Coordinates of C-alpha atoms and ligand atoms in Angstrom, one line a residue:
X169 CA 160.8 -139.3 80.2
X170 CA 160.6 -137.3 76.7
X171 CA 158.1 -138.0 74.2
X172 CA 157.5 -136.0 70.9
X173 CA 154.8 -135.7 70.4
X174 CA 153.5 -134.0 73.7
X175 CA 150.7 -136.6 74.8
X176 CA 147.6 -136.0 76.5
X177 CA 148.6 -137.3 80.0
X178 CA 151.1 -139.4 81.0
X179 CA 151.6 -140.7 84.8
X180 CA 154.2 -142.0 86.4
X181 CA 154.8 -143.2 89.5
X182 CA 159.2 -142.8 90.2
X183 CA 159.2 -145.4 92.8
X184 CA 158.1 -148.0 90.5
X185 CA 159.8 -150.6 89.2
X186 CA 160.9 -150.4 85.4
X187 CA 160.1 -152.7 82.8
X188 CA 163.3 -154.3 81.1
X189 CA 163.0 -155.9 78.1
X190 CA 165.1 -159.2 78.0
X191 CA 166.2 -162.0 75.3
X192 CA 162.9 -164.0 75.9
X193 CA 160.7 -161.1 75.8
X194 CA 157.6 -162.3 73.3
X195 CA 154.9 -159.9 71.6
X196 CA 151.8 -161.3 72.1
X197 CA 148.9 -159.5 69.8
X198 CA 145.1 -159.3 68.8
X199 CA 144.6 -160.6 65.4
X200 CA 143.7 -157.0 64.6
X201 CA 146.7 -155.3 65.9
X202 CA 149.3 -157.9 64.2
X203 CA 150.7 -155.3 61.5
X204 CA 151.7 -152.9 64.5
X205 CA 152.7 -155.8 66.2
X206 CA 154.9 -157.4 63.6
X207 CA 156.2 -153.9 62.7
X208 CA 157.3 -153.3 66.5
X209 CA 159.1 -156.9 66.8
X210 CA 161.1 -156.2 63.3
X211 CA 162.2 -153.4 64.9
X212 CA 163.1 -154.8 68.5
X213 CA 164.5 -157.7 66.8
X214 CA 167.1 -155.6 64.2
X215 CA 168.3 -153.3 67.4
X216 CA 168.5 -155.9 70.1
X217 CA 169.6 -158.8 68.5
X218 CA 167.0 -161.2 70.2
X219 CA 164.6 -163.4 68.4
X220 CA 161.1 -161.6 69.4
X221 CA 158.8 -163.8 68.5
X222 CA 154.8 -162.9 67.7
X223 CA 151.7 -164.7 68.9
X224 CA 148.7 -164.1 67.5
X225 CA 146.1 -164.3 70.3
X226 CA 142.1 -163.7 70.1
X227 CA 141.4 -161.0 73.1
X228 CA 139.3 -163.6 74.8
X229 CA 141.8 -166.2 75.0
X230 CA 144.3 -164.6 76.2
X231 CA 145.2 -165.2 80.1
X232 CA 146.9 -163.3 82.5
X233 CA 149.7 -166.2 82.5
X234 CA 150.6 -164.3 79.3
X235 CA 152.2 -161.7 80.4
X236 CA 154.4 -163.4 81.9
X237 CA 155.4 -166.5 79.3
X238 CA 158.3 -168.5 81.0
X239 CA 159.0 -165.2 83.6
X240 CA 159.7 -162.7 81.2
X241 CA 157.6 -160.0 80.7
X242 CA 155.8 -159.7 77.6
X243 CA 154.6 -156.8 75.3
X244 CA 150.8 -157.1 74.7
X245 CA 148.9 -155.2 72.1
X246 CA 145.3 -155.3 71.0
X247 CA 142.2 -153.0 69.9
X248 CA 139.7 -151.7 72.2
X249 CA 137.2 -149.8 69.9
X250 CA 135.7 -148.1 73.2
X251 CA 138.7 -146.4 73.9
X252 CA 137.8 -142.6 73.7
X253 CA 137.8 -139.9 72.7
X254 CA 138.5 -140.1 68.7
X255 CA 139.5 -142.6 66.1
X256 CA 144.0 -143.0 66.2
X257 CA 143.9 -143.0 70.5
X258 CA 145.8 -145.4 72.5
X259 CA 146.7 -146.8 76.1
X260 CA 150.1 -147.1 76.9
X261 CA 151.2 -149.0 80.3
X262 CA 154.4 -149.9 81.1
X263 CA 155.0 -151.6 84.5
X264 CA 158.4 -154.1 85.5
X265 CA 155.7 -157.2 84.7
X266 CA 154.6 -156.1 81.1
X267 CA 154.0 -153.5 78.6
X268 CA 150.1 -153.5 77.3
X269 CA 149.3 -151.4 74.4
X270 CA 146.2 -150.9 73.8
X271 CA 144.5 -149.1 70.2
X272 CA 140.9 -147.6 69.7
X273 CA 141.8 -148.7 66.4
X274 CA 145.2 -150.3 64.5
X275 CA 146.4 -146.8 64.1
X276 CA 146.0 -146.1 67.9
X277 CA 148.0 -149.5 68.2
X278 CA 150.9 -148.2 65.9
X279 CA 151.1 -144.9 67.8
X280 CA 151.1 -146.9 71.1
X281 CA 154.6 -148.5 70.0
X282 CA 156.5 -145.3 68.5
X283 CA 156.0 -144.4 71.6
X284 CA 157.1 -146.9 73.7
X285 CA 160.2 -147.1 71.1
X286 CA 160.7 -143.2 72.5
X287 CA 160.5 -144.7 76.7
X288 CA 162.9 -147.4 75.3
X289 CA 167.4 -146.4 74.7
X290 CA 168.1 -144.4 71.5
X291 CA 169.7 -147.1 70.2
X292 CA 166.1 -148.9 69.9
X293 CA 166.3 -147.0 66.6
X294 CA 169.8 -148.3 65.4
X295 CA 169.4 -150.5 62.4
X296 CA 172.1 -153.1 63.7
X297 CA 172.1 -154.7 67.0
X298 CA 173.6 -153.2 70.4
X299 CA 174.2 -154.6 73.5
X300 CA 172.2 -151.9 76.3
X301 CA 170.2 -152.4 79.2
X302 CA 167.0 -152.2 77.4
X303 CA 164.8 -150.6 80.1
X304 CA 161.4 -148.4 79.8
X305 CA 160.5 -146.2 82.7
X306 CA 157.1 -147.1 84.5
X307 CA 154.7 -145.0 83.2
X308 CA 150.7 -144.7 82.3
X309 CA 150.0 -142.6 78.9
X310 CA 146.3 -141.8 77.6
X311 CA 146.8 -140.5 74.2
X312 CA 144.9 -139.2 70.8
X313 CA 146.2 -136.4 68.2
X314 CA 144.3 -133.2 67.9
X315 CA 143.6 -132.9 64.3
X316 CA 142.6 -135.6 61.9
X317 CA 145.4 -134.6 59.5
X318 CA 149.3 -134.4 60.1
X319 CA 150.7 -134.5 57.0
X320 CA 154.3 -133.5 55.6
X321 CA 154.6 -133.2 51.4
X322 CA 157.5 -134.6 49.7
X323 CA 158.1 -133.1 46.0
X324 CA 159.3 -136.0 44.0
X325 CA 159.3 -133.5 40.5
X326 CA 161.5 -131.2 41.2
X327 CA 164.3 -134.0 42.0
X328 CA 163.2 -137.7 42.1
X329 CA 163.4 -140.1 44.9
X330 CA 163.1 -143.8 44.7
X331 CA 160.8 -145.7 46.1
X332 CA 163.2 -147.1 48.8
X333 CA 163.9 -143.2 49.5
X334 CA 160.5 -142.5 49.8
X335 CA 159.8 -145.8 52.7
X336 CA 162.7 -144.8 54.6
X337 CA 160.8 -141.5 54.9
X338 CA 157.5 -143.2 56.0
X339 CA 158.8 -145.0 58.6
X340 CA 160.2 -141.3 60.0
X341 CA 156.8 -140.1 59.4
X342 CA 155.7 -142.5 61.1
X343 CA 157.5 -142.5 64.0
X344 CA 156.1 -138.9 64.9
X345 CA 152.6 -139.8 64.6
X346 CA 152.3 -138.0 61.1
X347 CA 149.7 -139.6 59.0
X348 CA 149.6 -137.9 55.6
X349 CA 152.3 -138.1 52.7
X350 CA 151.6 -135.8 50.0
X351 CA 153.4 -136.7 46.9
X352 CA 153.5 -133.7 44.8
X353 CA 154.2 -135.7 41.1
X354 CA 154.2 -133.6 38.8
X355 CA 155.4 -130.0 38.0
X356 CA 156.8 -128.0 35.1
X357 CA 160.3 -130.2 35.7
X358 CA 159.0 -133.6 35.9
X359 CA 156.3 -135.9 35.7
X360 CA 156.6 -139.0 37.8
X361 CA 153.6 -141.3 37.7
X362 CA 153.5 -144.0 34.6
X363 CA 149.5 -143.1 33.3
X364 CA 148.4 -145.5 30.7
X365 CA 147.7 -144.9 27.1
X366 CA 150.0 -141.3 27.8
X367 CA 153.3 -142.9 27.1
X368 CA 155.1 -139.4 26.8
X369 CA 154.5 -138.3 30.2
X370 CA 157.2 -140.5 31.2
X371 CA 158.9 -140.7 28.0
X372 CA 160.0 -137.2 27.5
X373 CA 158.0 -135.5 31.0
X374 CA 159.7 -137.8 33.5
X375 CA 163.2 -137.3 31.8
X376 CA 164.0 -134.1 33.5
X377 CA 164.7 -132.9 36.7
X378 CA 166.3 -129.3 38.3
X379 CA 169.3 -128.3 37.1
X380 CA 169.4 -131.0 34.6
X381 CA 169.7 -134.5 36.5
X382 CA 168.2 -137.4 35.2
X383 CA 164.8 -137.5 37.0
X384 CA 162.6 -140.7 37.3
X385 CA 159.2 -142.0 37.7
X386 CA 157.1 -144.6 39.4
X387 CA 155.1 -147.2 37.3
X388 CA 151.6 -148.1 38.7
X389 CA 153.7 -151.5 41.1
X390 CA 156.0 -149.1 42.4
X391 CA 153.3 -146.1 43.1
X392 CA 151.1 -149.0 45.0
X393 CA 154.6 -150.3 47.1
X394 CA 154.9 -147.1 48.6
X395 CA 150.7 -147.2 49.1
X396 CA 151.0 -150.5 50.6
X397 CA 153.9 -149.6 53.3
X398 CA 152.3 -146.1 53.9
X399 CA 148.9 -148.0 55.0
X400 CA 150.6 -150.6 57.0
X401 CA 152.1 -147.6 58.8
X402 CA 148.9 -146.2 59.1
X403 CA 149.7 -143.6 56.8
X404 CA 147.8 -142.0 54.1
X405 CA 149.3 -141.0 50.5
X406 CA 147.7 -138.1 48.9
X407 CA 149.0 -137.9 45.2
X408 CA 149.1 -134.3 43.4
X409 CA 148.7 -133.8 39.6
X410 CA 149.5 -130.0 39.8
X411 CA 147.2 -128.1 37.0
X412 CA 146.7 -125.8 35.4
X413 CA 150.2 -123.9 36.0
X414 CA 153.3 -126.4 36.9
X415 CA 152.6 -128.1 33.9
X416 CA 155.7 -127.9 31.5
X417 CA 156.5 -131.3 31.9
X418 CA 153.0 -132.7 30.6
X419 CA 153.1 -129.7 27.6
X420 CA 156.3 -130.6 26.9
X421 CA 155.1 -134.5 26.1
X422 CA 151.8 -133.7 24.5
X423 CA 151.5 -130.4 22.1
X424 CA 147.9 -131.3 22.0
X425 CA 148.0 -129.8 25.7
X426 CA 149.2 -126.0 24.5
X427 CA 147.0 -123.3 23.4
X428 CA 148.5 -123.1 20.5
X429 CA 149.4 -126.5 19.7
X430 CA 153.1 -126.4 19.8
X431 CA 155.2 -128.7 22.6
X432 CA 157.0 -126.8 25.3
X433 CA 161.2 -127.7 25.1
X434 CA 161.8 -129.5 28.8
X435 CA 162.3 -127.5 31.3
X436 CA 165.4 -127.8 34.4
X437 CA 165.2 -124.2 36.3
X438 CA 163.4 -123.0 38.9
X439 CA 161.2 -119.9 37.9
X440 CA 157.3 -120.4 38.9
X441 CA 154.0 -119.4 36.9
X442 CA 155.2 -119.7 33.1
X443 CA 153.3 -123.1 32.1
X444 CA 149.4 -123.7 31.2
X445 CA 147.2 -126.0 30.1
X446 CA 144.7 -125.3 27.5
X447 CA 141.7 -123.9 29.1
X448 CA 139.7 -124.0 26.6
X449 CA 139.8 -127.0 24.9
X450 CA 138.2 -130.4 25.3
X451 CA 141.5 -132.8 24.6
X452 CA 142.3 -131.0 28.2
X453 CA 139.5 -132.5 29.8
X454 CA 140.1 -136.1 28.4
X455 CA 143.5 -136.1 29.2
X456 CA 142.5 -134.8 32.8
X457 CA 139.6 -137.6 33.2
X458 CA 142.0 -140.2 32.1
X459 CA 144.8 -139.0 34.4
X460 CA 142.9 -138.5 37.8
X461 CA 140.1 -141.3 37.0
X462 CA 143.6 -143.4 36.9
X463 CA 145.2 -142.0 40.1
X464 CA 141.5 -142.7 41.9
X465 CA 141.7 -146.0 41.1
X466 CA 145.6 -146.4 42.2
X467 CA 144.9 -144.8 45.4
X468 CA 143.0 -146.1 48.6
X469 CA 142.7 -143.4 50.3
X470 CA 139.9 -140.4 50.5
X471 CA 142.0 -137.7 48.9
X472 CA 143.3 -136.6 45.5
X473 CA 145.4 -133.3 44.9
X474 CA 145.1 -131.1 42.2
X475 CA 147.4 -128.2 42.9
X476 CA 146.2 -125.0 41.5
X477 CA 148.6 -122.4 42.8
X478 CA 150.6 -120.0 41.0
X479 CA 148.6 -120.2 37.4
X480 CA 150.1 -117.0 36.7
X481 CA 150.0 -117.8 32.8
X482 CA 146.4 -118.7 33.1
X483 CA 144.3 -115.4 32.8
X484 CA 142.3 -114.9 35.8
X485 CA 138.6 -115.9 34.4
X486 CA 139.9 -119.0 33.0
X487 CA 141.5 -119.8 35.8
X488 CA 138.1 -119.5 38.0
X489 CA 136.1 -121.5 35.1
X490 CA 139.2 -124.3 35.3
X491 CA 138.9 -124.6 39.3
X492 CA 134.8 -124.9 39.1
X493 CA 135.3 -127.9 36.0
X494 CA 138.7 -129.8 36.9
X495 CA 137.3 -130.0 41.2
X496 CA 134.4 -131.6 39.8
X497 CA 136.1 -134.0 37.5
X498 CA 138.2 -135.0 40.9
X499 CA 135.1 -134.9 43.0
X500 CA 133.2 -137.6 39.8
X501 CA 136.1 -140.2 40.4
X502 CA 134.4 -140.4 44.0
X503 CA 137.6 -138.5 46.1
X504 CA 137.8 -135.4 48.1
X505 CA 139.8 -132.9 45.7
X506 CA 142.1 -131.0 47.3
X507 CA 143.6 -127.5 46.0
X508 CA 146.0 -124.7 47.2
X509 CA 143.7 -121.8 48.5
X510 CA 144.4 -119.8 45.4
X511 CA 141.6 -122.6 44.0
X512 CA 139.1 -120.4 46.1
X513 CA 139.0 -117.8 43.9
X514 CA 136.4 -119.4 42.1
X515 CA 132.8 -119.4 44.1
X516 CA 131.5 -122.7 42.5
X517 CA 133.9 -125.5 43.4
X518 CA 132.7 -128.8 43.8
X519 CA 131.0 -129.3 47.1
X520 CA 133.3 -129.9 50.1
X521 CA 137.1 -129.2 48.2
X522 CA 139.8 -128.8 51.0
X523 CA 141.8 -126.0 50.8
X524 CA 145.4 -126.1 51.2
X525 CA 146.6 -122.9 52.6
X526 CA 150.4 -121.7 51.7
X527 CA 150.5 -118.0 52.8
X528 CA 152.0 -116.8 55.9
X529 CA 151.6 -117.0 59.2
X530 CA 150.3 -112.7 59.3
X531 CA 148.0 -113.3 56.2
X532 CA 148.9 -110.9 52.9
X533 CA 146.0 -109.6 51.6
X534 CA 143.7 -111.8 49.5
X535 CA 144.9 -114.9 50.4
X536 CA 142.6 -115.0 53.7
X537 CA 139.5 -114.8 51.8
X538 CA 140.3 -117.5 49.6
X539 CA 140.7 -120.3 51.7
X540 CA 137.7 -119.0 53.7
X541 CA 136.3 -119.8 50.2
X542 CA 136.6 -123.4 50.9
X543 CA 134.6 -123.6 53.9
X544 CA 132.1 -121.3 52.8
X545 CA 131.7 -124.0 50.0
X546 CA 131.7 -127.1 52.5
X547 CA 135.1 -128.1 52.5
X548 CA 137.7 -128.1 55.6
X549 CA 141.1 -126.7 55.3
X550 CA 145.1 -127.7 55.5
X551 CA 147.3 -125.0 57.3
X552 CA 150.5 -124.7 55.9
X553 CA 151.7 -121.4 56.5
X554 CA 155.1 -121.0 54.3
X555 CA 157.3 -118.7 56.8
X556 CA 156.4 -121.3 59.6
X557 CA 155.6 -125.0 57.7
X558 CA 157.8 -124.8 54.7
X559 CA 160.5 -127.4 55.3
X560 CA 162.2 -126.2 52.2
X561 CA 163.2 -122.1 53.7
X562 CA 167.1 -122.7 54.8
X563 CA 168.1 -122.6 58.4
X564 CA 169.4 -119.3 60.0
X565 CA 173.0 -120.6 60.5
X566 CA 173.6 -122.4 57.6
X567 CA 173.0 -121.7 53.4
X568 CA 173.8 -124.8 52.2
X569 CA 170.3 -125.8 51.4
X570 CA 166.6 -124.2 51.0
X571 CA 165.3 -121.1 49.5
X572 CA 164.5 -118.1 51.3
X573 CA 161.6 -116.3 49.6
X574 CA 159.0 -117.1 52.6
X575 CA 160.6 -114.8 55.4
X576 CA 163.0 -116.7 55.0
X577 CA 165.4 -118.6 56.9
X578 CA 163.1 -119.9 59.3
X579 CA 164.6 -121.2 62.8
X580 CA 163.2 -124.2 64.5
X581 CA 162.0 -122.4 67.2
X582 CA 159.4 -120.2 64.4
X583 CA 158.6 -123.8 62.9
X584 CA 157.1 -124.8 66.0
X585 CA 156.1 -121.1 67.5
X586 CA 152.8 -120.7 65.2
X587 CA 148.8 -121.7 65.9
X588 CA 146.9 -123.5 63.2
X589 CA 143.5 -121.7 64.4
X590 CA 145.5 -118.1 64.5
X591 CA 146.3 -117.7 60.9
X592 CA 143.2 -117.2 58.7
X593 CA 140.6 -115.2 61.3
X594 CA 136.9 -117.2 60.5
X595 CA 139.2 -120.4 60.0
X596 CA 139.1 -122.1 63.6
X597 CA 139.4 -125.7 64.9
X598 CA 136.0 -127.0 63.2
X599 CA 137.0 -125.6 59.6
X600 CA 141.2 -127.2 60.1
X601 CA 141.1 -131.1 58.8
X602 CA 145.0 -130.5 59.9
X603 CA 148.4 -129.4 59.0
X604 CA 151.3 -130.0 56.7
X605 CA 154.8 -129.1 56.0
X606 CA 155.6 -129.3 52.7
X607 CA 159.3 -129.9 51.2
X608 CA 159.9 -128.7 48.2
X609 CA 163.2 -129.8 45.9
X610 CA 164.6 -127.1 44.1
X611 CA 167.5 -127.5 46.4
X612 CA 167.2 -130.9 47.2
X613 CA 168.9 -133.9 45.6
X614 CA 169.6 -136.3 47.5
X615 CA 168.4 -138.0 51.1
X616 CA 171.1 -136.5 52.9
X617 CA 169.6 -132.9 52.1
X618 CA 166.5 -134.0 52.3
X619 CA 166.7 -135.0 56.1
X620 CA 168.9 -132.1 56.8
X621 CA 166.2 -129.7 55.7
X622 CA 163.7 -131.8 56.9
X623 CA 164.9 -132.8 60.7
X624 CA 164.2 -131.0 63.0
X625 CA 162.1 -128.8 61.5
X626 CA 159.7 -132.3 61.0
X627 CA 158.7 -132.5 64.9
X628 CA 157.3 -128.9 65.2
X629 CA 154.7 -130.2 62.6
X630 CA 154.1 -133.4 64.4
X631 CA 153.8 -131.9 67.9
X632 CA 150.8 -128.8 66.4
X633 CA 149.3 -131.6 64.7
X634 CA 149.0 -134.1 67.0
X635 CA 149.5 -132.5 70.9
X636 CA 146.5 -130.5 72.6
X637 CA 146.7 -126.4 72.5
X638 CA 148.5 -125.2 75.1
X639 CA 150.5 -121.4 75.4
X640 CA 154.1 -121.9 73.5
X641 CA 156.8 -123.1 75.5
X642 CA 159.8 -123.5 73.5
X643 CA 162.1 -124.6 76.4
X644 CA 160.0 -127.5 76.9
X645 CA 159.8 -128.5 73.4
X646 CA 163.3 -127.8 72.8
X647 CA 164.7 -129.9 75.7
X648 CA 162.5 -133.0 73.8
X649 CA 163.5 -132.7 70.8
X650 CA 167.0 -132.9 72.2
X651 CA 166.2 -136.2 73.8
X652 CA 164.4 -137.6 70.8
X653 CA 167.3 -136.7 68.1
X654 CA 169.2 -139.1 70.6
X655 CA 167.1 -142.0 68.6
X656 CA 167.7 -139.8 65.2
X657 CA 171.6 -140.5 66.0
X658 CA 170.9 -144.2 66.8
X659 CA 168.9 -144.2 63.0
X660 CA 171.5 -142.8 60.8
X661 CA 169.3 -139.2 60.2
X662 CA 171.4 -136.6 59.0
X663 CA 169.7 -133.6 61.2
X664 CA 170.9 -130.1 61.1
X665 CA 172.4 -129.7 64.5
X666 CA 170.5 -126.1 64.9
X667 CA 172.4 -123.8 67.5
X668 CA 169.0 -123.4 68.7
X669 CA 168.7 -126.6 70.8
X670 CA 171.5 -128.2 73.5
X671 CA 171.7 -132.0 71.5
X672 CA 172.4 -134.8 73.7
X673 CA 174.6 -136.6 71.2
Ligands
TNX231 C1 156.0 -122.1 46.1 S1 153.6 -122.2 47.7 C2 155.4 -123.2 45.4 C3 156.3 -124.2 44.8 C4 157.7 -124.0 45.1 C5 157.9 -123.4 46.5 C6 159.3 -123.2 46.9 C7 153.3 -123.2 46.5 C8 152.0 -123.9 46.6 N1 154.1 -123.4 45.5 O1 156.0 -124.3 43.5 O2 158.4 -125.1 44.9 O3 157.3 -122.2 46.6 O4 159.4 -122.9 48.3

């Protein structure tokens, strides 16, 4: 019985009797638990072919006869909000007369099926319908992640996706208990967010994209579709507006944005740390308060990005007078700004900024102190150490995709080798709000890449984030993630079949 993520305890007894899912098998859920629940039937219902149905059931009317409507066992779900210890945990039982799920909250709930989808055949994943035996070991799991945060970053400048591309990668968040997306919307190659009364932004900044494809952009509907279907996935979006550097896109649009007045030609390469925004003018300011008051109000969630890294055109003064103003101007819409940790160079951010970190996994020197900045200053960290997180650095045994400037390539085995609380020393457990791997797109222009870069390298994040500290043990890890690309097959994910792990299929 593999599950990836690692879960806190899980008991089985081998003797028992399985539970086997059949054509009259109902989901019977809590009002509060229906979105997991009518998320977890779609699925049943697409790979087994049988009708599923939901009933919506108050807690305290529910009977024991439920469980077994009309002799079949059902699958229960509902929300116990005294389940400990923390906010996402869940109860998973699984016995030959029912599967109970049981949530400390909806999250907990939605976790409680992805894993029960991993007990269940691969082909549970398969988006057409299979005849199997469609059997789930017997098993007790008591489950909740270890950090708050467990994000992964998609870069939608650098190459565009839609915002079908961008579900499909939700629901793979989402089956490994990941519960951040980071959009990263803007750099010096594209802007991709519609923002009202700018027209240009998209006009000429969302024209562009690397190495000259057409890029894209979302309007305010299609930004708040991919909100909606994050949340019902208990997912979080966490938009970035990248400034002061990474800005070409914007100066080319708007000359009024240049120090010296004149628009920047578009822009389809890849060099870093050419672009800035004026520092030191006001029509900066408005055009920030407009673009970020505008993304607060699109966005339900806590946290809004405002890059920050690699301002190398922005001399070093301004830069520390940019951080102080622009993470106030976040922190005034009412969100939590989050920067990279170069942001720390400044001493007087707004209270309680998170800091991104980016370096590596063996600090160079400087970067340390910065993002110790952040929690000298309030804030709680991200650890996303490039040689180790970055889902962009190519694979040892193949060139086809990524870059290579972070150590590069990185093996699957490094991407899941590293400890959050070992990077930055004064950074430990209390300071870390969580980890993310970010994929960049230089390199990356259509799904297929995507995934290949992106699986496995994806479940190394998931299982730091989410499973409790314990001394590294690859072949354990290794021989799961084997048995979990099994349902990867079933999906249709393109996964680089590393040398590094036996695959099952
Ligand atoms: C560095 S590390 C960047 C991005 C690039 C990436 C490529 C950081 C915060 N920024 O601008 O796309 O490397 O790996």
């Amino acid at each position: 019985m593999s599950l990836l993520p690692r879960p806190r305890s899980q008991r089985s007894d081998p003797s028992a009797e399985p539970f086997v899912l059949e054509s009259g098998t109902r989901v019977i859920t809590s009002p509060e638990a229906a979105t997991p629940a009518r998320l977890l039937a779609e699925a049943l219902r697409t790979s087994t072919g049988y009708a599923i149905p939901v009933d919506t059931v108050a807690a305290d009317e529910r009977g024991a006869d439920h469980l077994a409507t009309g002799g079949c066992p059902a699958i229960t779900l509902s929300i116990d909000e005294r389940l400990t210890p923390t906010p996402e945990a869940y109860r998973l039982t699984v016995t030959a007369e029912g599967v109970d799920l049981v949530g400390s909250d909806a999250a907990g709930v939605l976790y409680a099926t992805q894993t029960l989808r991993q007990l269940l055949p691969p082909a549970t994943w398969a988006p057409q319908a299979s005849a199997q035996v469609w059997e789930a070991a017997a098993v007790v799991v008591d489950d909740a992640p270890r950090f708050a945060y467990r994000g992964v970053m998609l870069d939608v400048a650098r190459h565009f996706f839609t915002v079908a591309q961008v579900q499909r990668f939700i629901d793979q968040l989402a089956s490994l208990k990941l519960n951040h997306l980071h959009l990263h919307l803007s750099d010096d190659q594209g802007w991709r967010l519609e923002i009202a009364g700018w027209p240009e932004l998209t006009g000429i900044g969302a024209a562009t994209a690397v190495g000259g494809g057409e890029g894209g952009f979302y309007t305010a509907a299609d930004y708040r579709a991919i909100v909606d279907y994050a949340a019902d996935r208990a997912i979080t979006i966490v938009p970035e507006i990248d400034v002061p550097g990474h800005t070409n896109a914007a100066l080319a649009a708007y000359p009024e944005l240049n120090a010296d007045g004149v628009a920047r030609e578009p822009y389809t390469g890849t060099e870093v740390g050419f672009s800035s925004l004026a520092i030191r003018s006001e029509t900066t300011y408005a055009f920030l308060e407009d673009v970020f008051g505008q993304l607060a109000a699109l966005t339900p969630g806590p946290y809004l990005h405002l890059g920050g890294d690699e301002a190398l055109a922005t001399p070093e003064a301004d830069f520390r007078w940019f951080a102080r103003r622009v993470s106030e101007l976040v922190a005034a819409t009412g969100k939590t700004a989050v920067a990279w940790h170069e942001f720390g160079a400044s001493g007087e951010l707004a209270p309680g900024t998170v800091g991104q970190y980016w370096n590596y996994v063996a600090p160079e020197p400087g970067h340390s102190e910065q993002l110790r900045s952040f929690v000298r200053q309030g804030g709680r960290v991200i650890m996303s150490p490039a040689d180790a997180a970055y889902l962009d650095m190519q694979y040892p045994d193949d060139d086809s995709a990524g870059l290579t400037w972070a150590d590069g390539p990185t093996s699957v085995e490094r991407s899941a080798a590293w400890e959050p609380t070992d990077v930055v020393a004064g950074v430990g457990e209390e300071d870390i709000l969580g980890v993310e791997a970010p994929l960049w797109t230089e390199t990356v222009g259509d799904v297929e890449t995507l995934e290949f870069l992106v699986f496995p390298r994806i479940a190394s994040v998931a299982e730091i984030g989410w499973s409790e500290r314990r001394a590294a043990d690859w072949p354990d890890f290794r021989d799961r993630l084997a048995e979990i690309a099994r349902g990867w097959s079933a999906s249709g994910i393109a996964f680089h079949r590393s040398p590094e792990v036996d695959w099952l299929s």
